[in-house]
Tab-separated table of C-alpha atoms in Angstrom:
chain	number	residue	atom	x	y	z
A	271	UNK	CA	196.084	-42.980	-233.967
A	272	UNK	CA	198.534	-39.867	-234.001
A	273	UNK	CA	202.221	-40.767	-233.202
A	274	UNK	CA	203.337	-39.810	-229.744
A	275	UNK	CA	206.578	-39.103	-228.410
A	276	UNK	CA	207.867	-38.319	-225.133
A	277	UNK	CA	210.612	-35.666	-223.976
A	278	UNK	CA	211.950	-36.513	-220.921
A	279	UNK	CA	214.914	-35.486	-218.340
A	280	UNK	CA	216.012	-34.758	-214.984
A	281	UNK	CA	214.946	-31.791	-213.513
A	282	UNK	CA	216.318	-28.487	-215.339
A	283	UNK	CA	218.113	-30.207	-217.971
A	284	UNK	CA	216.189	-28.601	-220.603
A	285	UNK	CA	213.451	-30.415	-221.637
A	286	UNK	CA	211.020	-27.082	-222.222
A	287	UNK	CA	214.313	-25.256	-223.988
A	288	UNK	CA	214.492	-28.197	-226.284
A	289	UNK	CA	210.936	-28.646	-227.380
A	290	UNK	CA	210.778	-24.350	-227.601
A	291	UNK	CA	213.518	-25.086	-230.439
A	292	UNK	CA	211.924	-28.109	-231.801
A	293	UNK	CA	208.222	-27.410	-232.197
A	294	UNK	CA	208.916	-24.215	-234.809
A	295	UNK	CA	211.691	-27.117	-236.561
A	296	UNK	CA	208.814	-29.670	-237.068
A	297	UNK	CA	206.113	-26.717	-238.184
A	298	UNK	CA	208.168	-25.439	-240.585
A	299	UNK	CA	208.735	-28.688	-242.009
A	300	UNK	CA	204.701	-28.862	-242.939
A	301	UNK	CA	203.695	-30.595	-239.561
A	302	UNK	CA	200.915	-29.877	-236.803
A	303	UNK	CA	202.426	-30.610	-233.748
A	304	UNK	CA	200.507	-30.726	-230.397
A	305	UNK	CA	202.202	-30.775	-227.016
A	306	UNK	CA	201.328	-32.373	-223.386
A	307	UNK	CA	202.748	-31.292	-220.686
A	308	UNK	CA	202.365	-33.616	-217.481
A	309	UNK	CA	202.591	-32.048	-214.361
A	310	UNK	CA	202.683	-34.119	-211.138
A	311	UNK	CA	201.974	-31.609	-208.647
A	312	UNK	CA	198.974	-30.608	-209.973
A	313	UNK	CA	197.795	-27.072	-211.562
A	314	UNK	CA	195.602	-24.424	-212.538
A	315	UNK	CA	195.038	-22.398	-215.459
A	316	UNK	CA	192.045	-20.560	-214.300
A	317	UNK	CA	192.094	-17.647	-212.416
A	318	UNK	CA	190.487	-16.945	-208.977
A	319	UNK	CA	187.468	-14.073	-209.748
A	320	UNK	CA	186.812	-14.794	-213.515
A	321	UNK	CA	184.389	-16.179	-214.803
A	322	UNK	CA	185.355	-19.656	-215.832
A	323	UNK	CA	186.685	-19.361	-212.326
A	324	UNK	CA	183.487	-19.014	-210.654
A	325	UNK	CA	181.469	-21.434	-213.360
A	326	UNK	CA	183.861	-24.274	-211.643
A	327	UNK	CA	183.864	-23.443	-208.853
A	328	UNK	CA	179.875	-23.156	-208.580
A	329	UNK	CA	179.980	-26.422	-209.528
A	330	UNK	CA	180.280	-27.091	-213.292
A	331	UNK	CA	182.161	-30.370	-214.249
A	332	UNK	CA	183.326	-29.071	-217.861
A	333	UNK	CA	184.071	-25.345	-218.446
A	334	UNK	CA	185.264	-24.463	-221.687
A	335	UNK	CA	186.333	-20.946	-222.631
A	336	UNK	CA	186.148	-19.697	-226.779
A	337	UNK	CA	187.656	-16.398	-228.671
A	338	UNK	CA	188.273	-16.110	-231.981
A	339	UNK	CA	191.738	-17.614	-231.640
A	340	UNK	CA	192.011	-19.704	-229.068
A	341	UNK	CA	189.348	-22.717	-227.315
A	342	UNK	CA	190.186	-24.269	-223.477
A	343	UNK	CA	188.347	-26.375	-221.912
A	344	UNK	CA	189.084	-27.563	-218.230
A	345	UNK	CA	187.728	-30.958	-217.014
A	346	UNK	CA	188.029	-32.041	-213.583
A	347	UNK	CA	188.913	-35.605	-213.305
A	348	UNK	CA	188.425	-37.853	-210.448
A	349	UNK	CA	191.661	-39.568	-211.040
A	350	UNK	CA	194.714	-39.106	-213.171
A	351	UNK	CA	194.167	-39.892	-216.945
A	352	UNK	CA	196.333	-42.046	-218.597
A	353	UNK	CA	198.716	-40.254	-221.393
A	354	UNK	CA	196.302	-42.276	-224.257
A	355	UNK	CA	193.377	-40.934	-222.473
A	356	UNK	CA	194.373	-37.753	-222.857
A	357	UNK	CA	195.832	-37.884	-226.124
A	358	UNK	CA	192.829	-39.454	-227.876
A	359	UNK	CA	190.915	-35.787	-227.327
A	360	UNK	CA	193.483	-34.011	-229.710
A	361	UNK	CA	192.126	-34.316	-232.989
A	362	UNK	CA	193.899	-33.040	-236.273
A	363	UNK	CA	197.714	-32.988	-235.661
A	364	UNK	CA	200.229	-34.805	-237.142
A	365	UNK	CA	202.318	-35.374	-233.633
A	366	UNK	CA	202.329	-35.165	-229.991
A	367	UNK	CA	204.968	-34.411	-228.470
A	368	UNK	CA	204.702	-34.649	-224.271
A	369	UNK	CA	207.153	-33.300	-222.201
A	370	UNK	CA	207.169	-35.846	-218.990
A	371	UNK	CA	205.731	-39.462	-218.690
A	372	UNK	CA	209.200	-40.819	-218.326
A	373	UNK	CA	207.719	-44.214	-217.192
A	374	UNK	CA	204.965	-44.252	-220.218
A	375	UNK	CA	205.211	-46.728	-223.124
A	376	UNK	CA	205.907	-44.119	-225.620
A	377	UNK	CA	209.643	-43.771	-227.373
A	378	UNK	CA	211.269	-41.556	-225.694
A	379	UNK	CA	214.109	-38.370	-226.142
A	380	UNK	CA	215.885	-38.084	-223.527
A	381	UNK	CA	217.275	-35.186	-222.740
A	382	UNK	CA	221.062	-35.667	-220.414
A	383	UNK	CA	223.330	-32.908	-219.508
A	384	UNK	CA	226.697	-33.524	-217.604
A	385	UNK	CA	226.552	-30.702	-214.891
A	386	UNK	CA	223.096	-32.238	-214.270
A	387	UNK	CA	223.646	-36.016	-213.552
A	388	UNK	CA	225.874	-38.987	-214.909
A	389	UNK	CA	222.945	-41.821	-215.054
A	390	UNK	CA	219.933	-41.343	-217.343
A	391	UNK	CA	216.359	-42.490	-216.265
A	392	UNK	CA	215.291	-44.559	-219.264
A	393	UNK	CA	216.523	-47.739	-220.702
A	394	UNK	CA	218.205	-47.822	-224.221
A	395	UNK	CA	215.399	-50.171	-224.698
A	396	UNK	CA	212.531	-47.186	-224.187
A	397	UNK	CA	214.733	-44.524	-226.192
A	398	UNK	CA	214.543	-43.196	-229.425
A	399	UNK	CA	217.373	-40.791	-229.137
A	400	UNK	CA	219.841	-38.678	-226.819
A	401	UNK	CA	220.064	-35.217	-226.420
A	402	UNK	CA	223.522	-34.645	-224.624
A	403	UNK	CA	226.474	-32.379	-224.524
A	404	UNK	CA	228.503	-35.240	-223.675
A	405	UNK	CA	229.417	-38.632	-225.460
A	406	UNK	CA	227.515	-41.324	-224.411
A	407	UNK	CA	228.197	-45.204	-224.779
A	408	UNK	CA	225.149	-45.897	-226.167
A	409	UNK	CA	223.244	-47.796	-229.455
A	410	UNK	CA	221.239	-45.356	-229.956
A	411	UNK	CA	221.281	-41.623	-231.960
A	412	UNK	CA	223.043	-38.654	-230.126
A	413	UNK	CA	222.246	-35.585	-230.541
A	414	UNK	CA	223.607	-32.101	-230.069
A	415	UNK	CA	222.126	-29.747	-227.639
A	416	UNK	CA	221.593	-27.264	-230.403
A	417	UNK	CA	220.538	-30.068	-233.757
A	418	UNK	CA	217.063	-30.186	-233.488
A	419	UNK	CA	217.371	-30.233	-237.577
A	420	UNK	CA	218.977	-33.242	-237.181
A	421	UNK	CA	216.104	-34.367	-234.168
A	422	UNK	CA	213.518	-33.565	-236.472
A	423	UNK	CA	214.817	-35.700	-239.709
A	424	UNK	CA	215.480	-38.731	-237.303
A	425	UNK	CA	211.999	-38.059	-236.121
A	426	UNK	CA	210.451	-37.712	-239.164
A	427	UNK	CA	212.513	-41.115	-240.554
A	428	UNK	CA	211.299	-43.121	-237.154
A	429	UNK	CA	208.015	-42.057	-236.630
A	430	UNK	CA	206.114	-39.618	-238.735
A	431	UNK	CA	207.629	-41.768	-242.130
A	432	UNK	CA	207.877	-38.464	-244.203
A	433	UNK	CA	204.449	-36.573	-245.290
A	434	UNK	CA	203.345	-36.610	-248.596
């Protein structure tokens, strides 16, 4: 099963700015890296008029859209899938790396800034590391804002075990 690790935070704290840094860290380091993002609102990534659009909303369960560079394929659901669920249809990567599912079973990074709140939301217990701009009293790695070298080779270390 591919490793999974979770990237979580308060609101605006820079959880998408952090993983934007990290994923070109990780690729360049020989890994395929896949990302989920969990949204709790709800979305949509089709647009009203096109074609997909219309295949769904005639009806079709599946739609899946193909080019020469890119595949999607939109699924309605008739409940939430779990963050396994969803992870065992991503084949051939080497991570994933979610952003959300603060209250999954996955180890964690959580991402704390000071301006945005003094308590975090996990447990030392669920974390693999810190990303702060402040000292923490913690047992467990802090990181810089800005070191997602130093992320990626705890990463690597913890849970990918060094390829090759």
């Amino acid at each position: 099963m591919t490793p999974i690790i979770s990237v979580v935070g308060k609101s605006d704290v820079g959880k998408t700015t952090l993983l934007v840094k990290l994923i070109p860290e990780l690729k360049a380091r020989g890994y395929r890296i896949a990302t989920i993002k969990h949204d709790t609102h709800g979305f949509d990534i089709d647009k009203p008029g096109k074609d997909t659009w219309k295949h769904a909303e005639a009806g079709a369960d599946i739609v899946a859209i193909s080019s020469p560079t890119k595949v999607a394929v939109i699924e309605k659901v008739e409940q939430e899938l779990t963050l396994d669920e969803v992870a065992s249809r991503i084949k051939g990567v080497d991570l994933i790396i979610t952003e959300g599912y603060k209250r999954g079973n996955k180890p964690k990074i959580e991402v704390h800034r000071k301006a945005v709140g003094k308590e975090l939301l996990c447990t030392e217990e669920e974390l693999l590391a810190v990303v702060t701009d402040e000292p923490l009293p913690l047992n467990v790695p802090l990181f810089g804002l800005d070191d997602v070298a130093g992320l990626a080779d705890l990463i690597e270390a913890k849970i990918l075990k060094r390829k090759g």
